[in-house]
PDB file of C-alpha atoms in Angstrom:
ATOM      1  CA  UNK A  17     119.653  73.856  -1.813  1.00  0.00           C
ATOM      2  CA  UNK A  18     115.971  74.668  -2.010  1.00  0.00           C
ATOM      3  CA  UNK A  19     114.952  74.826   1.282  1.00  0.00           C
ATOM      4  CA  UNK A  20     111.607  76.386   3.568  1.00  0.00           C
ATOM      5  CA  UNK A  21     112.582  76.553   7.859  1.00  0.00           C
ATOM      6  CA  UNK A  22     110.146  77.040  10.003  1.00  0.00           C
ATOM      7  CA  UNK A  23     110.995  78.676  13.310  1.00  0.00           C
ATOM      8  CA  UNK A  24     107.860  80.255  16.331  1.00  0.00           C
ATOM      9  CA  UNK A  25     106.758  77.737  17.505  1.00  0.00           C
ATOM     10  CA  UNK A  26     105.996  76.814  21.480  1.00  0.00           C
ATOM     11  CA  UNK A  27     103.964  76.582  24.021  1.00  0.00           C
ATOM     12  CA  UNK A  28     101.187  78.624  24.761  1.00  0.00           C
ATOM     13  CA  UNK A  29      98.348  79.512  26.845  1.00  0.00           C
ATOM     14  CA  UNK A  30      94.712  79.357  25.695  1.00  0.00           C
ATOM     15  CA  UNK A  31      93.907  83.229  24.536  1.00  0.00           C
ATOM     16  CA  UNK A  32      97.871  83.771  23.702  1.00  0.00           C
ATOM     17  CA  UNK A  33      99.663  84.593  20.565  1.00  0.00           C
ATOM     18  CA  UNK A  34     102.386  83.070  18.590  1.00  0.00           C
ATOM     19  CA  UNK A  35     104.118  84.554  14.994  1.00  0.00           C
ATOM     20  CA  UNK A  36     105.392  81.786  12.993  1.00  0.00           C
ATOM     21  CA  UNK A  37     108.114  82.547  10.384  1.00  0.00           C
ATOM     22  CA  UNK A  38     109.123  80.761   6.970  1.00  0.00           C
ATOM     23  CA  UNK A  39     112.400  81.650   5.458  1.00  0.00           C
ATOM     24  CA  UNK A  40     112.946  80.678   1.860  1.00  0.00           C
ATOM     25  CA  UNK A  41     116.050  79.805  -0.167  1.00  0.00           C
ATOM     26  CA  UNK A  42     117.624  78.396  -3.057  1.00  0.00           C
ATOM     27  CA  UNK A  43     114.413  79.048  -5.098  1.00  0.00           C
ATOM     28  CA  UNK A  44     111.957  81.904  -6.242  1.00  0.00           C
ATOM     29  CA  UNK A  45     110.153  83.078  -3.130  1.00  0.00           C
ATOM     30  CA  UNK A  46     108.882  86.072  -4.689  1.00  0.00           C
ATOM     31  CA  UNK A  47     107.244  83.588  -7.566  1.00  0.00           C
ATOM     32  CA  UNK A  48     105.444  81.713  -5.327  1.00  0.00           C
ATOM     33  CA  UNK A  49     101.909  81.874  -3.719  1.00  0.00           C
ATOM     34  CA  UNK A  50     102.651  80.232  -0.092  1.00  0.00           C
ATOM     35  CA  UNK A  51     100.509  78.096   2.436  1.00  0.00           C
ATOM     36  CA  UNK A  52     100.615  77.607   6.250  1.00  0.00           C
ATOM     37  CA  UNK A  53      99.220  73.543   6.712  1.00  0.00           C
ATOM     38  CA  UNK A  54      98.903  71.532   9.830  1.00  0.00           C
ATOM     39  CA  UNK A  55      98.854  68.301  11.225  1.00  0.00           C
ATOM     40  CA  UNK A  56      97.685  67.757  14.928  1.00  0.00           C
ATOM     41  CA  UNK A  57      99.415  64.699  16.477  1.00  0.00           C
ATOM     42  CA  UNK A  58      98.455  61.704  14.490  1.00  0.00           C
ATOM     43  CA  UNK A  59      95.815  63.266  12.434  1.00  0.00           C
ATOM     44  CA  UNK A  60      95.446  64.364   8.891  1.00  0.00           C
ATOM     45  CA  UNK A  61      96.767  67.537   6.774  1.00  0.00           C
ATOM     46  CA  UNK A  62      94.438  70.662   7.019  1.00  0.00           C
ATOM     47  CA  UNK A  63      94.831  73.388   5.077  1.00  0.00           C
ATOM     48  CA  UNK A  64      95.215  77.060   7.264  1.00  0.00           C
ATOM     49  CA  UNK A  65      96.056  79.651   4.572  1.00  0.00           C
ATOM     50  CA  UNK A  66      97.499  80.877   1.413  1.00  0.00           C
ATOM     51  CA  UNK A  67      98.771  84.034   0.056  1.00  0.00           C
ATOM     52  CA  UNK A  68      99.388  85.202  -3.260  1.00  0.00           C
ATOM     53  CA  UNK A  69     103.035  85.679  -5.153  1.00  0.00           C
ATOM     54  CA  UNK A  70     102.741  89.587  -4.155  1.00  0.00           C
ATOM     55  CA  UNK A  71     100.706  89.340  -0.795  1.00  0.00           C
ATOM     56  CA  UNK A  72      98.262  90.953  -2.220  1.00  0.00           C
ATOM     57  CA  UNK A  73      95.747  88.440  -1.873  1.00  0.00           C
ATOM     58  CA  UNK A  74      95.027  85.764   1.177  1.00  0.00           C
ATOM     59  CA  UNK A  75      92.523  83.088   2.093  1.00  0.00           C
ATOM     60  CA  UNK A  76      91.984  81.727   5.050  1.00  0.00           C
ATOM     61  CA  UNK A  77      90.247  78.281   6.248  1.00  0.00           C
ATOM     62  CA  UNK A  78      87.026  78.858   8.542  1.00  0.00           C
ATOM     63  CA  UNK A  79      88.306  77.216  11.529  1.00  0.00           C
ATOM     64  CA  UNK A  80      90.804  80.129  11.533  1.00  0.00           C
ATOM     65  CA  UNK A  81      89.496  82.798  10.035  1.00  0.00           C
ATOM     66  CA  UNK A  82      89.965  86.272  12.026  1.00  0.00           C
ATOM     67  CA  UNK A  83      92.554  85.070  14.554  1.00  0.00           C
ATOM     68  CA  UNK A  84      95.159  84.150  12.044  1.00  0.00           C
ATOM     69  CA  UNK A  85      96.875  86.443   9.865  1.00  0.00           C
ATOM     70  CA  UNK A  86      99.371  85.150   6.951  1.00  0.00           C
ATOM     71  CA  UNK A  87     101.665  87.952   5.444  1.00  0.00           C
ATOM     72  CA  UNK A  88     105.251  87.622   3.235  1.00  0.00           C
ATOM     73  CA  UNK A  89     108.469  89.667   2.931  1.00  0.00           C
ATOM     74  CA  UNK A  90     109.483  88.881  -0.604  1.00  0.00           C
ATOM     75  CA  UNK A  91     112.541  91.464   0.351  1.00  0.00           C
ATOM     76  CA  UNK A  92     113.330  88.874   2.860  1.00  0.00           C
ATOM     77  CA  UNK A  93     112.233  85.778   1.681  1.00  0.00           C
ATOM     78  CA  UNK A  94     110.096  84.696   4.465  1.00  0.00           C
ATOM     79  CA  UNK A  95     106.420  84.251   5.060  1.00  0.00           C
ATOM     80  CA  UNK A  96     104.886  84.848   8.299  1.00  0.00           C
ATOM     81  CA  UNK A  97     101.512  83.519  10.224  1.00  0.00           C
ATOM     82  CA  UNK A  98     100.177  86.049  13.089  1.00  0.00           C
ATOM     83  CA  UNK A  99      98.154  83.677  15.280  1.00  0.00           C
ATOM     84  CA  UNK A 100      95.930  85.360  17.937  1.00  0.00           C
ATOM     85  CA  UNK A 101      93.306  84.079  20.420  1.00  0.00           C
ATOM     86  CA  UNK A 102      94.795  80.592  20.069  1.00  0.00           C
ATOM     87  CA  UNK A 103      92.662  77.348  21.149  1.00  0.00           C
ATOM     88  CA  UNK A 104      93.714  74.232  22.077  1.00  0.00           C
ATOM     89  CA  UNK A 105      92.370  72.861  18.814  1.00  0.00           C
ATOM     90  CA  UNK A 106      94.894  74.667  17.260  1.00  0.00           C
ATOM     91  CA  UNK A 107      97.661  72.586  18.833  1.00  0.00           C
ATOM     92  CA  UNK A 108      99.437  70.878  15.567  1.00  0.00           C
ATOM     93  CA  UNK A 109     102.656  70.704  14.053  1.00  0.00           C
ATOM     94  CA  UNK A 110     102.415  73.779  11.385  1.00  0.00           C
ATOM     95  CA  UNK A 111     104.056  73.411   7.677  1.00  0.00           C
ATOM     96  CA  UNK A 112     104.783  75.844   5.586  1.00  0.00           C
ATOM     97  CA  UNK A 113     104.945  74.988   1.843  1.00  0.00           C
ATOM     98  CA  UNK A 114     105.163  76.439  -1.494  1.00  0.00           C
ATOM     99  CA  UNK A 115     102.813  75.694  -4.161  1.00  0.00           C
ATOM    100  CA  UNK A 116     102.705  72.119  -2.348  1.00  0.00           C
ATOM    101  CA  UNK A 117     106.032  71.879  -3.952  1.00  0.00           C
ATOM    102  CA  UNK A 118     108.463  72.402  -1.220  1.00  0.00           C
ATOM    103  CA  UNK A 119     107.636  72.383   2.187  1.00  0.00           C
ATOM    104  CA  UNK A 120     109.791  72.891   5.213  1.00  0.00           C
ATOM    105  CA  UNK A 121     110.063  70.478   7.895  1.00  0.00           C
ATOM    106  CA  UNK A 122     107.063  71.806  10.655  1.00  0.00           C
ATOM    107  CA  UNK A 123     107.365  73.850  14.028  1.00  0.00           C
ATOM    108  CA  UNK A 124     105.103  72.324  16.560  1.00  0.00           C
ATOM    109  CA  UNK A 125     102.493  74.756  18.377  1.00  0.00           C
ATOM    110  CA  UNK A 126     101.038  73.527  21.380  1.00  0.00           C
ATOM    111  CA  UNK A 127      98.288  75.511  23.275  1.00  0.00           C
ATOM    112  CA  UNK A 128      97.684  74.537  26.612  1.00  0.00           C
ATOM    113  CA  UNK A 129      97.668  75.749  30.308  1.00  0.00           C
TER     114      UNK A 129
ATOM    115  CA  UNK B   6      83.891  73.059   5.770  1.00  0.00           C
ATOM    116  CA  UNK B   7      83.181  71.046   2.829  1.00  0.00           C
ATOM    117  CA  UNK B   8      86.019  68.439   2.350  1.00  0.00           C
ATOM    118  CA  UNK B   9      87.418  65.167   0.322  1.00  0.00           C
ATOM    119  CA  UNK B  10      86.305  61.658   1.384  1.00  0.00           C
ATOM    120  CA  UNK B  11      89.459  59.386   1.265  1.00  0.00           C
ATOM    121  CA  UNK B  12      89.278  55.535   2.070  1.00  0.00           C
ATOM    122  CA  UNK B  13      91.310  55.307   5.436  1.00  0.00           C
ATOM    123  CA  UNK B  14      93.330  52.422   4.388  1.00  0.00           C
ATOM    124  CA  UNK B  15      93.908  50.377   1.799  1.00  0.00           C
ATOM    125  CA  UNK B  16      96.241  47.310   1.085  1.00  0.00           C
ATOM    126  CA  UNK B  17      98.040  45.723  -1.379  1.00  0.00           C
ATOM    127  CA  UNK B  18     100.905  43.293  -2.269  1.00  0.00           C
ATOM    128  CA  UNK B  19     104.671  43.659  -3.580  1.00  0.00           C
ATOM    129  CA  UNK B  20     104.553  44.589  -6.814  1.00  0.00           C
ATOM    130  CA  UNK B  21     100.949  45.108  -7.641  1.00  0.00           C
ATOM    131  CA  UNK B  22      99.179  47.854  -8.644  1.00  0.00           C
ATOM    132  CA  UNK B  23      97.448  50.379  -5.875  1.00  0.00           C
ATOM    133  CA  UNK B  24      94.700  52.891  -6.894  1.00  0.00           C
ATOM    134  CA  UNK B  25      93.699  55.464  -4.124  1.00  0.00           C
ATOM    135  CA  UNK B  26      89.932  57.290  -4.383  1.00  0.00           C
ATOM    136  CA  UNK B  27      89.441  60.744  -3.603  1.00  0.00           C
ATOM    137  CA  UNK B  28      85.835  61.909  -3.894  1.00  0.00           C
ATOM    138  CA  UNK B  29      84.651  65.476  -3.606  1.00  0.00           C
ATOM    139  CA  UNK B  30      81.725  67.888  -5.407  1.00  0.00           C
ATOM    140  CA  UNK B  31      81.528  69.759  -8.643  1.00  0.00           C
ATOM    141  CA  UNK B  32      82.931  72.838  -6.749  1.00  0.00           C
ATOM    142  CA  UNK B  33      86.454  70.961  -5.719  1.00  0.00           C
ATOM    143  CA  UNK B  34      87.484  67.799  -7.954  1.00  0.00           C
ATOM    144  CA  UNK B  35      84.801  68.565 -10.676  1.00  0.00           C
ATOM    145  CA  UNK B  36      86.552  71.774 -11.587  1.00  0.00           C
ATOM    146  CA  UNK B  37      90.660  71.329 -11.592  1.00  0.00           C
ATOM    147  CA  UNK B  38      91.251  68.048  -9.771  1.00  0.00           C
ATOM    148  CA  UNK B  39      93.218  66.925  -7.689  1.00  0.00           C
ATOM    149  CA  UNK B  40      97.075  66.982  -6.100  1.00  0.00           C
ATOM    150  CA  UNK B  41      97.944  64.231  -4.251  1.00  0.00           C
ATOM    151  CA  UNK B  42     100.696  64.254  -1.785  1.00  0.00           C
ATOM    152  CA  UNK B  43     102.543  61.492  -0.080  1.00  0.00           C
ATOM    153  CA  UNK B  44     103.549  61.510   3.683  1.00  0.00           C
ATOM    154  CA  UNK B  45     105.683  59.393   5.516  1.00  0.00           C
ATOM    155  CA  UNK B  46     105.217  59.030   9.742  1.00  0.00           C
ATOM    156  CA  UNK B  47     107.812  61.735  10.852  1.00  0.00           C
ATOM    157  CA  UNK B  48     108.479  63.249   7.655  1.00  0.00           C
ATOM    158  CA  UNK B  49     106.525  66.600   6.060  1.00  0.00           C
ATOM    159  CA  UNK B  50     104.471  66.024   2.894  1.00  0.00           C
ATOM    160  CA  UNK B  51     105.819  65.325  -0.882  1.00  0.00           C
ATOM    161  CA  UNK B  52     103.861  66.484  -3.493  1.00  0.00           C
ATOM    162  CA  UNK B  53     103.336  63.707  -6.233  1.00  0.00           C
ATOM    163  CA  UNK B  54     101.149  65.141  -8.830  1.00  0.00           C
ATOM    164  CA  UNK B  55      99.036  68.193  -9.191  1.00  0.00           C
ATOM    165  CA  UNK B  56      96.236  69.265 -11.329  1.00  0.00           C
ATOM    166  CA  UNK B  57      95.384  65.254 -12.209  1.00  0.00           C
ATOM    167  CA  UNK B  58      98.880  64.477 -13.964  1.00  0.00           C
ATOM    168  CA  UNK B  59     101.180  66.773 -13.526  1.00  0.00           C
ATOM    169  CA  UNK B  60     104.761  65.171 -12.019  1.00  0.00           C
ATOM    170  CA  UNK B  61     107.083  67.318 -10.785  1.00  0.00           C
ATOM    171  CA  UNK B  62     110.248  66.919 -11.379  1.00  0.00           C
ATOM    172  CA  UNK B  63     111.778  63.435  -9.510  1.00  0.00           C
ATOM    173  CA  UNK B  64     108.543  62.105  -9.324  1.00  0.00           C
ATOM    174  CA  UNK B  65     108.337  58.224 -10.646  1.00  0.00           C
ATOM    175  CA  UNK B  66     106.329  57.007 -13.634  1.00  0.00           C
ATOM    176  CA  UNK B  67     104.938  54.587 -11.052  1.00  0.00           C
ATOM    177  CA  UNK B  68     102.576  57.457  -9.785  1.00  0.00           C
ATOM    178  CA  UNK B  69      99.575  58.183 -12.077  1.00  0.00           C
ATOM    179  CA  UNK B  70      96.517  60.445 -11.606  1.00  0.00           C
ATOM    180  CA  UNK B  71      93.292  60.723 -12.951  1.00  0.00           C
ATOM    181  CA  UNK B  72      90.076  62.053 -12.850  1.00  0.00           C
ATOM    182  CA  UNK B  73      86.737  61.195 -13.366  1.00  0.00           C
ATOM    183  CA  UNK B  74      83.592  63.032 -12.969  1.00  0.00           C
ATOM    184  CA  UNK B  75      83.693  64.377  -9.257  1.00  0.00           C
ATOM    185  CA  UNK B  76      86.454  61.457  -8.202  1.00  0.00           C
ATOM    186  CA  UNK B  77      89.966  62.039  -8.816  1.00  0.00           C
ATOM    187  CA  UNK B  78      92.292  58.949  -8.615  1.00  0.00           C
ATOM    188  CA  UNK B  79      96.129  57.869  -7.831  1.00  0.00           C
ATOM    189  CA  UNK B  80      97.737  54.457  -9.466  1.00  0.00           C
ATOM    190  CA  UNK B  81     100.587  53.493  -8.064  1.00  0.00           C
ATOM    191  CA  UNK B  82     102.112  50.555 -10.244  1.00  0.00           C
ATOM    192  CA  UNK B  83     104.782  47.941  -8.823  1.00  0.00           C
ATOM    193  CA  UNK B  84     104.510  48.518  -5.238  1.00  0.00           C
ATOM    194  CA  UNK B  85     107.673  48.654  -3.290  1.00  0.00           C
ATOM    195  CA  UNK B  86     107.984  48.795   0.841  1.00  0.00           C
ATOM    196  CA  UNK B  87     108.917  52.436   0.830  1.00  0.00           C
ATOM    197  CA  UNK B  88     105.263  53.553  -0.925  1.00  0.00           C
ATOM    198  CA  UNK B  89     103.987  52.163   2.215  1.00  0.00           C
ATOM    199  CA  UNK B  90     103.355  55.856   3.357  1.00  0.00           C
ATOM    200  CA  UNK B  91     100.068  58.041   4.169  1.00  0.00           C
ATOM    201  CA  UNK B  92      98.339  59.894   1.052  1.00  0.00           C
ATOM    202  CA  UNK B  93      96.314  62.681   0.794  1.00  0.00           C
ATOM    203  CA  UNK B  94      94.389  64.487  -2.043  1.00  0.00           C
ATOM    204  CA  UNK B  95      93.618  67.824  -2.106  1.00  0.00           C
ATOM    205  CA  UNK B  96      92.118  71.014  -4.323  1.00  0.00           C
ATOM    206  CA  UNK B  97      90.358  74.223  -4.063  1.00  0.00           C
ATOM    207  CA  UNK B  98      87.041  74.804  -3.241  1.00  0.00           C
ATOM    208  CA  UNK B  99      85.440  77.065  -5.546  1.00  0.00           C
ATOM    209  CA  UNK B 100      82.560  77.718  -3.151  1.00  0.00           C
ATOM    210  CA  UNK B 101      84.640  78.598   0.084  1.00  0.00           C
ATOM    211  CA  UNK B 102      88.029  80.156  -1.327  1.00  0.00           C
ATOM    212  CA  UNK B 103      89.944  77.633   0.301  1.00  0.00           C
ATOM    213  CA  UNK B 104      91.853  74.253  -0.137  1.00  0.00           C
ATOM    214  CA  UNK B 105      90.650  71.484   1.177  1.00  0.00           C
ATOM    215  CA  UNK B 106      92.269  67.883   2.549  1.00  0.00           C
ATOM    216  CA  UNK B 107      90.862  64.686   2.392  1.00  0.00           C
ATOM    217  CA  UNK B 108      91.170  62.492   5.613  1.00  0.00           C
ATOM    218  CA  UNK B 109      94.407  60.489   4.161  1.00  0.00           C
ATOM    219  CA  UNK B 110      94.583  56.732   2.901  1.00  0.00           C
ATOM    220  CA  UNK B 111      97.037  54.763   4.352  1.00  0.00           C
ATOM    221  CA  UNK B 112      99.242  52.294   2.169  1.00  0.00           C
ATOM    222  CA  UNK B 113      99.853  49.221   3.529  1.00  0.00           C
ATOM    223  CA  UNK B 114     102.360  47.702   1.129  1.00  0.00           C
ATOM    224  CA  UNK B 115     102.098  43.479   2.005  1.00  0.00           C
TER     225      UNK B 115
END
């Protein structure tokens, strides 16, 4: 079954950190260049970051750029996002998906004291 | 961040035909279109079509894209209740290195 779980997700204080994970299966991982997308509670999709088949390239959306970090274990099949300095704005459920193709089912980040 | 103006809702009956607007500038739709993606309330994203017409796999005939100019389009023919369901375009922006989302139309199927 071709399936992308998210797992990381929490609570956590303004300023804090959080690692959100993506394991792959039942498809290509290695094949695919990868995104991290989220939704805030009734709101729309916004794009957060992609990375390329090999990881050796990444973009990044403004609103995030130099506090997130989005990285891939093709050995392991799983693709990562490093979130530092987190803001309440960033509260949302996150997705990951592949090519827009498949897309796992969203771990919810909340960042709040 | 430059982005993708969506209509926030539109409505139509059983059975007719829907078409769903997503405008953007030379540097997003005007260059490879657009995927649009379907979303229903508690449920991730499905991708419908990609690079203006491109089904994957499972996809129905009933979903068309399009593209014109700087607008890229979805058609959905023969409406049933379970298109009623959020949808968003998006594409990459040449100018920032990035994708960008329209707002989202809702589908209100009558």
């Amino acid at each position: 079954e071709v399936q992308l779980v998210e797992s990381g997700g929490g609570l956590v204080q303004p300023g804090g950190s959080l690692r959100l994970s993506c394991a792959a299966s039942g498809f290509t991982f290695s094949s695919y260049w990868m995104h991290w997308v989220r939704q805030a509670p009734g709101k729309g999709l916004v794009w957060v970051s992609r990375i390329n088949s090999d990881g050796s390239s990444t973009n990044y959306a403004d609103s995030v750029k130099g506090r997130f970090t989005i990285s891939r274990d093709n050995a392991k099949n799983t693709l990562y996002l490093q979130m530092n300095s987190l803001r309440a704005e960033d509260t949302a459920v996150y997705y990951c998906a592949a090519a827009f193709d498949i897309w796992g089912q969203g771990t919810m980040v909340t960042v709040s004291s | 961040q430059a982005g993708l103006t969506q209509p926030p809702s539109v409505s139509k009956g059983l059975r007719q035909t829907a078409t769903l607007t997503c405008t953007g500038n030379s540097n997003i739709v005007g260059n490879q279109g657009a995927a649009w993606l379907q979303q229903h309330q508690g449920h991730p994203p499905k991708l419908l079509s990609y690079r203006n017409n491109n089904r994957p796999s499972g996809i129905s005939e009933r979903f068309s894209a399009s593209r014109s100019g700087n607008t890229a389009s979805l058609t959905i023919t023969g409406l049933q209740p379970d298109d009623e369901a959020d949808y968003y375009c998006s594409a990459w922006d040449s100018s920032l290195s990035a994708w960008v989302f329209g707002g989202g139309t809702k589908l209100t199927v009558l």
